[in-house]
Structure formats: structure tokens, C-alpha cells
PDB file of C-alpha atoms in Angstrom:
ATOM      1  CA  UNK A  14      43.156   4.392  11.260  1.00 68.00           C
ATOM      2  CA  UNK A  15      44.552   0.871  10.865  1.00 81.00           C
ATOM      3  CA  UNK A  16      41.378  -0.757   9.486  1.00 94.00           C
ATOM      4  CA  UNK A  17      41.198  -4.498  10.215  1.00 96.00           C
ATOM      5  CA  UNK A  18      44.220  -5.983  11.967  1.00 96.00           C
ATOM      6  CA  UNK A  19      44.845  -9.723  12.165  1.00 97.00           C
ATOM      7  CA  UNK A  20      47.484 -11.557  14.134  1.00 96.00           C
ATOM      8  CA  UNK A  21      49.472 -13.691  13.696  1.00 96.00           C
ATOM      9  CA  UNK A  22      50.315 -13.639   9.979  1.00 95.00           C
ATOM     10  CA  UNK A  23      51.649 -17.195   9.977  1.00 96.00           C
ATOM     11  CA  UNK A  24      51.341 -20.110  12.350  1.00 96.00           C
ATOM     12  CA  UNK A  25      52.185 -23.805  12.340  1.00 96.00           C
ATOM     13  CA  UNK A  26      50.255 -26.029  14.716  1.00 96.00           C
ATOM     14  CA  UNK A  27      50.507 -29.664  15.599  1.00 96.00           C
ATOM     15  CA  UNK A  28      47.392 -31.812  15.438  1.00 97.00           C
ATOM     16  CA  UNK A  29      45.351 -31.382  18.604  1.00 96.00           C
ATOM     17  CA  UNK A  30      46.834 -28.035  19.609  1.00 96.00           C
ATOM     18  CA  UNK A  31      44.669 -25.004  20.146  1.00 96.00           C
ATOM     19  CA  UNK A  32      45.116 -21.380  19.226  1.00 96.00           C
ATOM     20  CA  UNK A  33      43.277 -18.096  18.883  1.00 97.00           C
ATOM     21  CA  UNK A  34      43.416 -15.931  15.789  1.00 97.00           C
ATOM     22  CA  UNK A  35      43.042 -12.297  16.752  1.00 97.00           C
ATOM     23  CA  UNK A  36      41.073  -9.727  14.797  1.00 97.00           C
ATOM     24  CA  UNK A  37      40.510  -6.092  15.659  1.00 97.00           C
ATOM     25  CA  UNK A  38      38.961  -3.208  13.748  1.00 97.00           C
ATOM     26  CA  UNK A  39      39.023   0.495  14.558  1.00 95.00           C
ATOM     27  CA  UNK A  40      36.269   1.663  12.199  1.00 94.00           C
ATOM     28  CA  UNK A  41      33.433   1.188  14.707  1.00 93.00           C
ATOM     29  CA  UNK A  42      31.877  -1.440  12.435  1.00 92.00           C
ATOM     30  CA  UNK A  43      29.069  -3.494  13.915  1.00 90.00           C
ATOM     31  CA  UNK A  44      29.468  -6.443  11.553  1.00 92.00           C
ATOM     32  CA  UNK A  45      32.466  -8.733  11.625  1.00 94.00           C
ATOM     33  CA  UNK A  46      33.208 -12.001   9.843  1.00 94.00           C
ATOM     34  CA  UNK A  47      35.666 -14.847   9.690  1.00 96.00           C
ATOM     35  CA  UNK A  48      36.356 -16.531   6.368  1.00 96.00           C
ATOM     36  CA  UNK A  49      38.687 -19.296   5.322  1.00 97.00           C
ATOM     37  CA  UNK A  50      40.178 -19.643   1.864  1.00 96.00           C
ATOM     38  CA  UNK A  51      41.534 -22.950   0.686  1.00 94.00           C
ATOM     39  CA  UNK A  52      43.830 -23.067  -2.379  1.00 86.00           C
ATOM     40  CA  UNK A  53      41.894 -22.498  -5.592  1.00 82.00           C
ATOM     41  CA  UNK A  54      38.631 -22.085  -3.715  1.00 86.00           C
ATOM     42  CA  UNK A  55      36.292 -19.250  -2.868  1.00 87.00           C
ATOM     43  CA  UNK A  56      36.113 -17.780   0.600  1.00 92.00           C
ATOM     44  CA  UNK A  57      33.834 -19.676   2.976  1.00 93.00           C
ATOM     45  CA  UNK A  58      32.136 -17.977   5.932  1.00 92.00           C
ATOM     46  CA  UNK A  59      32.975 -19.578   9.285  1.00 95.00           C
ATOM     47  CA  UNK A  60      31.239 -17.272  11.763  1.00 95.00           C
ATOM     48  CA  UNK A  61      29.902 -13.763  11.799  1.00 93.00           C
ATOM     49  CA  UNK A  62      28.755 -11.207  14.340  1.00 93.00           C
ATOM     50  CA  UNK A  63      26.228  -8.406  14.027  1.00 90.00           C
ATOM     51  CA  UNK A  64      27.358  -6.628  17.175  1.00 92.00           C
ATOM     52  CA  UNK A  65      28.962  -7.068  20.567  1.00 94.00           C
ATOM     53  CA  UNK A  66      27.600 -10.148  22.315  1.00 94.00           C
ATOM     54  CA  UNK A  67      25.982 -11.594  19.188  1.00 94.00           C
ATOM     55  CA  UNK A  68      27.525 -14.283  17.012  1.00 95.00           C
ATOM     56  CA  UNK A  69      26.163 -16.757  14.506  1.00 93.00           C
ATOM     57  CA  UNK A  70      27.389 -19.698  12.471  1.00 93.00           C
ATOM     58  CA  UNK A  71      28.289 -19.373   8.863  1.00 91.00           C
ATOM     59  CA  UNK A  72      28.736 -22.043   6.253  1.00 89.00           C
ATOM     60  CA  UNK A  73      31.666 -23.975   7.813  1.00 94.00           C
ATOM     61  CA  UNK A  74      31.635 -23.467  11.619  1.00 96.00           C
ATOM     62  CA  UNK A  75      32.664 -26.960  12.778  1.00 96.00           C
ATOM     63  CA  UNK A  76      35.909 -26.974  14.748  1.00 96.00           C
ATOM     64  CA  UNK A  77      35.810 -23.246  15.501  1.00 97.00           C
ATOM     65  CA  UNK A  78      34.441 -20.923  18.138  1.00 97.00           C
ATOM     66  CA  UNK A  79      34.162 -17.156  18.338  1.00 97.00           C
ATOM     67  CA  UNK A  80      33.313 -14.480  20.844  1.00 96.00           C
ATOM     68  CA  UNK A  81      32.480 -10.796  20.526  1.00 97.00           C
ATOM     69  CA  UNK A  82      32.822  -9.073  23.860  1.00 96.00           C
ATOM     70  CA  UNK A  83      33.560  -5.660  22.325  1.00 96.00           C
ATOM     71  CA  UNK A  84      32.731  -3.939  19.063  1.00 95.00           C
ATOM     72  CA  UNK A  85      36.409  -3.865  18.134  1.00 96.00           C
ATOM     73  CA  UNK A  86      37.505  -7.468  18.681  1.00 97.00           C
ATOM     74  CA  UNK A  87      36.375 -10.736  17.127  1.00 98.00           C
ATOM     75  CA  UNK A  88      38.780 -13.614  17.961  1.00 98.00           C
ATOM     76  CA  UNK A  89      38.495 -17.033  16.318  1.00 98.00           C
ATOM     77  CA  UNK A  90      39.352 -20.052  18.444  1.00 97.00           C
ATOM     78  CA  UNK A  91      40.538 -23.449  17.193  1.00 96.00           C
ATOM     79  CA  UNK A  92      40.268 -25.934  20.049  1.00 89.00           C
ATOM     80  CA  UNK A  93      41.652 -29.158  18.555  1.00 94.00           C
ATOM     81  CA  UNK A  94      43.535 -28.348  15.393  1.00 95.00           C
ATOM     82  CA  UNK A  95      43.141 -30.790  12.508  1.00 96.00           C
ATOM     83  CA  UNK A  96      44.925 -30.953   9.132  1.00 96.00           C
ATOM     84  CA  UNK A  97      41.626 -30.013   7.452  1.00 96.00           C
ATOM     85  CA  UNK A  98      41.935 -26.612   9.111  1.00 97.00           C
ATOM     86  CA  UNK A  99      45.060 -25.789   7.141  1.00 96.00           C
ATOM     87  CA  UNK A 100      43.976 -22.687   5.266  1.00 96.00           C
ATOM     88  CA  UNK A 101      44.269 -18.926   5.008  1.00 97.00           C
ATOM     89  CA  UNK A 102      41.933 -17.148   7.394  1.00 98.00           C
ATOM     90  CA  UNK A 103      40.568 -13.685   6.738  1.00 97.00           C
ATOM     91  CA  UNK A 104      38.746 -11.483   9.167  1.00 97.00           C
ATOM     92  CA  UNK A 105      36.496  -8.795   7.712  1.00 94.00           C
ATOM     93  CA  UNK A 106      34.181  -6.074   8.886  1.00 93.00           C
ATOM     94  CA  UNK A 107      31.438  -3.880   7.508  1.00 89.00           C
ATOM     95  CA  UNK A 108      29.420  -0.952   8.780  1.00 85.00           C
ATOM     96  CA  UNK A 109      26.087  -2.602   8.084  1.00 77.00           C
ATOM     97  CA  UNK A 110      24.604  -5.683   6.473  1.00 71.00           C
ATOM     98  CA  UNK A 111      22.936  -3.790   3.663  1.00 70.00           C
ATOM     99  CA  UNK A 112      23.187  -5.893   0.582  1.00 63.00           C
ATOM    100  CA  UNK A 113      25.482  -3.429  -1.151  1.00 66.00           C
ATOM    101  CA  UNK A 114      27.808  -2.879   1.775  1.00 77.00           C
ATOM    102  CA  UNK A 115      31.569  -3.086   1.214  1.00 83.00           C
ATOM    103  CA  UNK A 116      33.695  -5.525   3.220  1.00 89.00           C
ATOM    104  CA  UNK A 117      37.041  -4.518   4.686  1.00 92.00           C
ATOM    105  CA  UNK A 118      39.442  -7.423   5.080  1.00 95.00           C
ATOM    106  CA  UNK A 119      42.414  -7.990   7.306  1.00 96.00           C
ATOM    107  CA  UNK A 120      45.674  -9.159   5.743  1.00 96.00           C
ATOM    108  CA  UNK A 121      45.064 -12.804   6.618  1.00 96.00           C
ATOM    109  CA  UNK A 122      46.557 -15.562   8.738  1.00 96.00           C
ATOM    110  CA  UNK A 123      48.185 -18.517   7.009  1.00 96.00           C
ATOM    111  CA  UNK A 124      47.709 -21.562   9.230  1.00 96.00           C
ATOM    112  CA  UNK A 125      49.266 -24.979   8.720  1.00 96.00           C
ATOM    113  CA  UNK A 126      48.286 -27.954  10.872  1.00 96.00           C
ATOM    114  CA  UNK A 127      50.790 -30.789  10.703  1.00 94.00           C
TER     115      UNK A 127
ATOM    116  CA  UNK B 270      24.608 -25.080 -11.247  1.00 65.00           C
ATOM    117  CA  UNK B 271      27.094 -23.977  -8.612  1.00 72.00           C
ATOM    118  CA  UNK B 272      26.082 -20.938  -6.567  1.00 87.00           C
ATOM    119  CA  UNK B 273      28.727 -18.726  -8.137  1.00 92.00           C
ATOM    120  CA  UNK B 274      30.830 -19.959 -11.005  1.00 94.00           C
ATOM    121  CA  UNK B 275      33.622 -18.081 -12.725  1.00 94.00           C
ATOM    122  CA  UNK B 276      35.748 -18.567 -15.811  1.00 90.00           C
ATOM    123  CA  UNK B 277      38.418 -21.002 -14.594  1.00 81.00           C
ATOM    124  CA  UNK B 278      41.315 -19.175 -16.207  1.00 86.00           C
ATOM    125  CA  UNK B 279      44.154 -18.511 -15.955  1.00 93.00           C
ATOM    126  CA  UNK B 280      44.229 -15.670 -18.428  1.00 95.00           C
ATOM    127  CA  UNK B 281      47.575 -14.575 -19.820  1.00 96.00           C
ATOM    128  CA  UNK B 282      47.400 -11.410 -21.884  1.00 97.00           C
ATOM    129  CA  UNK B 283      49.909  -8.857 -23.201  1.00 97.00           C
ATOM    130  CA  UNK B 284      49.969  -5.316 -21.933  1.00 98.00           C
ATOM    131  CA  UNK B 285      47.356  -3.193 -23.653  1.00 97.00           C
ATOM    132  CA  UNK B 286      45.005  -6.089 -24.319  1.00 97.00           C
ATOM    133  CA  UNK B 287      41.323  -6.132 -23.487  1.00 97.00           C
ATOM    134  CA  UNK B 288      40.194  -9.030 -21.340  1.00 97.00           C
ATOM    135  CA  UNK B 289      36.758 -10.076 -20.108  1.00 96.00           C
ATOM    136  CA  UNK B 290      35.728 -12.321 -17.249  1.00 94.00           C
ATOM    137  CA  UNK B 291      32.342 -13.919 -16.822  1.00 94.00           C
ATOM    138  CA  UNK B 292      30.560 -15.136 -13.746  1.00 95.00           C
ATOM    139  CA  UNK B 293      27.235 -16.948 -13.392  1.00 95.00           C
ATOM    140  CA  UNK B 294      25.081 -17.276 -10.289  1.00 94.00           C
ATOM    141  CA  UNK B 295      22.326 -19.721  -9.455  1.00 92.00           C
ATOM    142  CA  UNK B 296      20.080 -17.792  -7.054  1.00 88.00           C
ATOM    143  CA  UNK B 297      17.703 -15.622  -9.055  1.00 88.00           C
ATOM    144  CA  UNK B 298      16.841 -13.714  -5.865  1.00 86.00           C
ATOM    145  CA  UNK B 299      20.402 -12.424  -5.494  1.00 87.00           C
ATOM    146  CA  UNK B 300      20.442  -8.727  -4.774  1.00 83.00           C
ATOM    147  CA  UNK B 301      23.952  -7.390  -5.107  1.00 87.00           C
ATOM    148  CA  UNK B 302      27.004  -8.206  -7.105  1.00 91.00           C
ATOM    149  CA  UNK B 303      30.629  -7.266  -6.765  1.00 93.00           C
ATOM    150  CA  UNK B 304      34.052  -7.767  -8.232  1.00 95.00           C
ATOM    151  CA  UNK B 305      36.869  -8.039  -5.707  1.00 95.00           C
ATOM    152  CA  UNK B 306      40.535  -8.098  -6.577  1.00 96.00           C
ATOM    153  CA  UNK B 307      42.984 -10.302  -4.687  1.00 95.00           C
ATOM    154  CA  UNK B 308      46.725 -10.005  -5.149  1.00 95.00           C
ATOM    155  CA  UNK B 309      48.876 -13.047  -4.469  1.00 90.00           C
ATOM    156  CA  UNK B 310      48.860 -13.901  -0.743  1.00 86.00           C
ATOM    157  CA  UNK B 311      46.926 -10.729   0.062  1.00 93.00           C
ATOM    158  CA  UNK B 312      43.424  -9.941   1.220  1.00 94.00           C
ATOM    159  CA  UNK B 313      40.554  -9.321  -1.209  1.00 94.00           C
ATOM    160  CA  UNK B 314      39.749  -5.684  -1.923  1.00 94.00           C
ATOM    161  CA  UNK B 315      36.611  -4.314  -3.505  1.00 92.00           C
ATOM    162  CA  UNK B 316      37.207  -3.409  -7.130  1.00 95.00           C
ATOM    163  CA  UNK B 317      33.683  -2.370  -7.997  1.00 93.00           C
ATOM    164  CA  UNK B 318      30.047  -3.042  -7.352  1.00 90.00           C
ATOM    165  CA  UNK B 319      27.922  -4.132 -10.294  1.00 90.00           C
ATOM    166  CA  UNK B 320      24.734  -2.237 -11.006  1.00 81.00           C
ATOM    167  CA  UNK B 321      21.804  -3.269 -13.166  1.00 82.00           C
ATOM    168  CA  UNK B 322      22.490  -0.523 -15.652  1.00 80.00           C
ATOM    169  CA  UNK B 323      26.140  -1.453 -15.915  1.00 84.00           C
ATOM    170  CA  UNK B 324      28.894   0.749 -14.595  1.00 90.00           C
ATOM    171  CA  UNK B 325      32.329   1.906 -15.568  1.00 93.00           C
ATOM    172  CA  UNK B 326      35.337   2.972 -13.531  1.00 93.00           C
ATOM    173  CA  UNK B 327      38.204   4.062 -15.718  1.00 96.00           C
ATOM    174  CA  UNK B 328      39.404   1.036 -17.660  1.00 97.00           C
ATOM    175  CA  UNK B 329      37.016  -1.307 -15.892  1.00 97.00           C
ATOM    176  CA  UNK B 330      33.428  -1.986 -16.946  1.00 96.00           C
ATOM    177  CA  UNK B 331      31.022  -4.240 -15.086  1.00 95.00           C
ATOM    178  CA  UNK B 332      27.784  -5.569 -16.531  1.00 95.00           C
ATOM    179  CA  UNK B 333      24.877  -7.465 -14.989  1.00 94.00           C
ATOM    180  CA  UNK B 334      22.400  -9.581 -16.895  1.00 93.00           C
ATOM    181  CA  UNK B 335      19.684 -10.655 -14.478  1.00 91.00           C
ATOM    182  CA  UNK B 336      17.710 -12.617 -17.059  1.00 92.00           C
ATOM    183  CA  UNK B 337      20.677 -14.848 -17.810  1.00 93.00           C
ATOM    184  CA  UNK B 338      22.093 -14.584 -14.293  1.00 93.00           C
ATOM    185  CA  UNK B 339      25.582 -13.560 -15.212  1.00 92.00           C
ATOM    186  CA  UNK B 340      27.997 -10.780 -14.419  1.00 95.00           C
ATOM    187  CA  UNK B 341      30.950  -9.672 -16.465  1.00 95.00           C
ATOM    188  CA  UNK B 342      34.065  -7.598 -15.934  1.00 97.00           C
ATOM    189  CA  UNK B 343      35.873  -5.987 -18.848  1.00 97.00           C
ATOM    190  CA  UNK B 344      39.364  -4.599 -18.469  1.00 97.00           C
ATOM    191  CA  UNK B 345      40.630  -2.393 -21.273  1.00 98.00           C
ATOM    192  CA  UNK B 346      44.241  -1.440 -21.960  1.00 98.00           C
ATOM    193  CA  UNK B 347      45.579  -3.977 -19.466  1.00 98.00           C
ATOM    194  CA  UNK B 348      48.480  -2.912 -17.258  1.00 98.00           C
ATOM    195  CA  UNK B 349      51.086  -5.084 -15.564  1.00 97.00           C
ATOM    196  CA  UNK B 350      49.576  -3.960 -12.264  1.00 97.00           C
ATOM    197  CA  UNK B 351      46.235  -5.547 -13.202  1.00 98.00           C
ATOM    198  CA  UNK B 352      47.781  -8.980 -12.635  1.00 97.00           C
ATOM    199  CA  UNK B 353      45.740 -10.494  -9.798  1.00 96.00           C
ATOM    200  CA  UNK B 354      42.907 -12.874  -9.077  1.00 95.00           C
ATOM    201  CA  UNK B 355      39.441 -11.442  -9.686  1.00 96.00           C
ATOM    202  CA  UNK B 356      36.682 -12.698  -7.417  1.00 95.00           C
ATOM    203  CA  UNK B 357      33.025 -12.585  -8.351  1.00 95.00           C
ATOM    204  CA  UNK B 358      30.909 -12.059  -5.233  1.00 92.00           C
ATOM    205  CA  UNK B 359      27.137 -12.322  -4.967  1.00 91.00           C
ATOM    206  CA  UNK B 360      24.898 -11.246  -2.108  1.00 86.00           C
ATOM    207  CA  UNK B 361      21.843 -13.461  -1.902  1.00 77.00           C
ATOM    208  CA  UNK B 362      19.944 -11.258   0.525  1.00 67.00           C
ATOM    209  CA  UNK B 363      17.806 -12.560   3.340  1.00 60.00           C
ATOM    210  CA  UNK B 364      18.019 -12.039   7.074  1.00 49.00           C
ATOM    211  CA  UNK B 365      21.308 -13.875   7.523  1.00 51.00           C
ATOM    212  CA  UNK B 366      24.398 -12.386   6.020  1.00 64.00           C
ATOM    213  CA  UNK B 367      24.994 -14.253   2.812  1.00 73.00           C
ATOM    214  CA  UNK B 368      27.871 -13.446   0.498  1.00 84.00           C
ATOM    215  CA  UNK B 369      29.014 -16.150  -1.884  1.00 88.00           C
ATOM    216  CA  UNK B 370      32.475 -15.910  -3.360  1.00 92.00           C
ATOM    217  CA  UNK B 371      33.500 -17.435  -6.640  1.00 93.00           C
ATOM    218  CA  UNK B 372      36.796 -19.311  -6.844  1.00 93.00           C
ATOM    219  CA  UNK B 373      38.377 -16.462  -8.720  1.00 94.00           C
ATOM    220  CA  UNK B 374      39.997 -16.015 -12.111  1.00 95.00           C
ATOM    221  CA  UNK B 375      43.729 -15.456 -12.277  1.00 95.00           C
ATOM    222  CA  UNK B 376      44.912 -12.780 -14.685  1.00 97.00           C
ATOM    223  CA  UNK B 377      48.543 -12.327 -15.643  1.00 97.00           C
ATOM    224  CA  UNK B 378      49.435  -9.343 -17.809  1.00 97.00           C
ATOM    225  CA  UNK B 379      52.740  -9.824 -19.578  1.00 96.00           C
ATOM    226  CA  UNK B 380      55.129  -7.111 -20.820  1.00 95.00           C
TER     227      UNK B 380
END
């Protein structure tokens, strides 16, 4: 049981390049999330999904896209990388969206856009 | 008032000290409250949920004051391994998933 797995751990992009951050969970969780964490700031929700085929915008979705074709996978796509997207990205999952539900996080992807 | 605001820190304390963190939230309709711990360059991990009656887990005690809209975390007998950033997290409820994370308070426990 690996939990939430994110790849890659580190990546440097040039402005305008595109990439996909991968996220997979093996806990059969319906709910998955993408957050970004800027230095000295709280985590901000980019996108979330309540199940396969269903995604919705979070607080800071501009510049990103997601898909959820299976319960296990929730990739985050950056189409035209910008310096403002330099951040640490965390994928997370939960069994439900009950207000007291625990989040399980992946180990993060540190992305630099130069 | 910011949605979730924490003590800015950093806190530097000696081993064995007692340290307390405070967190305030702006949405009076918030339903659930949590403390997450985040080690340097690592992912956040749930430390404890915060219940209305207050709750304790070993050396850690969490309190909720709904009237004043603040949450606290008390760590007794600090250990070197407690050094981390502590994130206050509030669930505002509603149909859309809504967790708000504080910026975190950095704690360093010194030998």
C-alpha cells in the first residue's frame, strides 16, 4: 500500500513549456486534490475531483488543467509554464468529503519555471 | 480578518519546554478544525483533529473556542523531533470541498 504517489519530485521548466505532474493513489479514494504551496504561504487548492470523470476548479485554477479518467489517477497539466507557477505541488486524496475527513498527501513536486 | 491566521513565529524553544500556538478563523460557519504537521520539504500530515470539547493526544492538546473563533495547540515536554511547521486547517463546510490552510508556524526545539 503505497498511499499517494507523485512524480516527478523535481522539475525545471523553461517559460512556455508544458508538463504533466502525475498523481496516483491505491487506497480506492474517491476524492483527489491538487494544491500548490508557495514559500511562507498556506496551501491553495488548484483543482479537485469527487470521482472518476468529475473535476472542479479550486481557488487558483488558472494555467492548469486536470483529468480523472480512473479512480486511481489524477494528473495535473501545465500547458504554458510561467514563472508564477514556480511552487511546490501536492496531490492529496480522501475517502469522502465529510467535513472531518483526513487528507493523505503525496510527497510533493518542486517545480521551477525559469 | 484573514480566513485562517496563525501565530507568525518562528518559535525557538529548549527541549522540555511547553509551547502553544494559536490560530484564528473568520468564517463562523466553519465545521471542522485540524492541526497538520509539515517537516521541512515534506508533505503535510495530520497531527490531530480539534473537537469542541478539546482533545489530547499524549503531549499534544488541542482546544477550540467557537465564540472567539480560535484554535490552539499546546505541546508539552517538547522533543527535538517536534521541530516542524504546524499548519492550522479549517473546513468551512458547504457543497464544494473547502479546506483553508494557514501559513503555518515554524517550531524549532533546541537541545
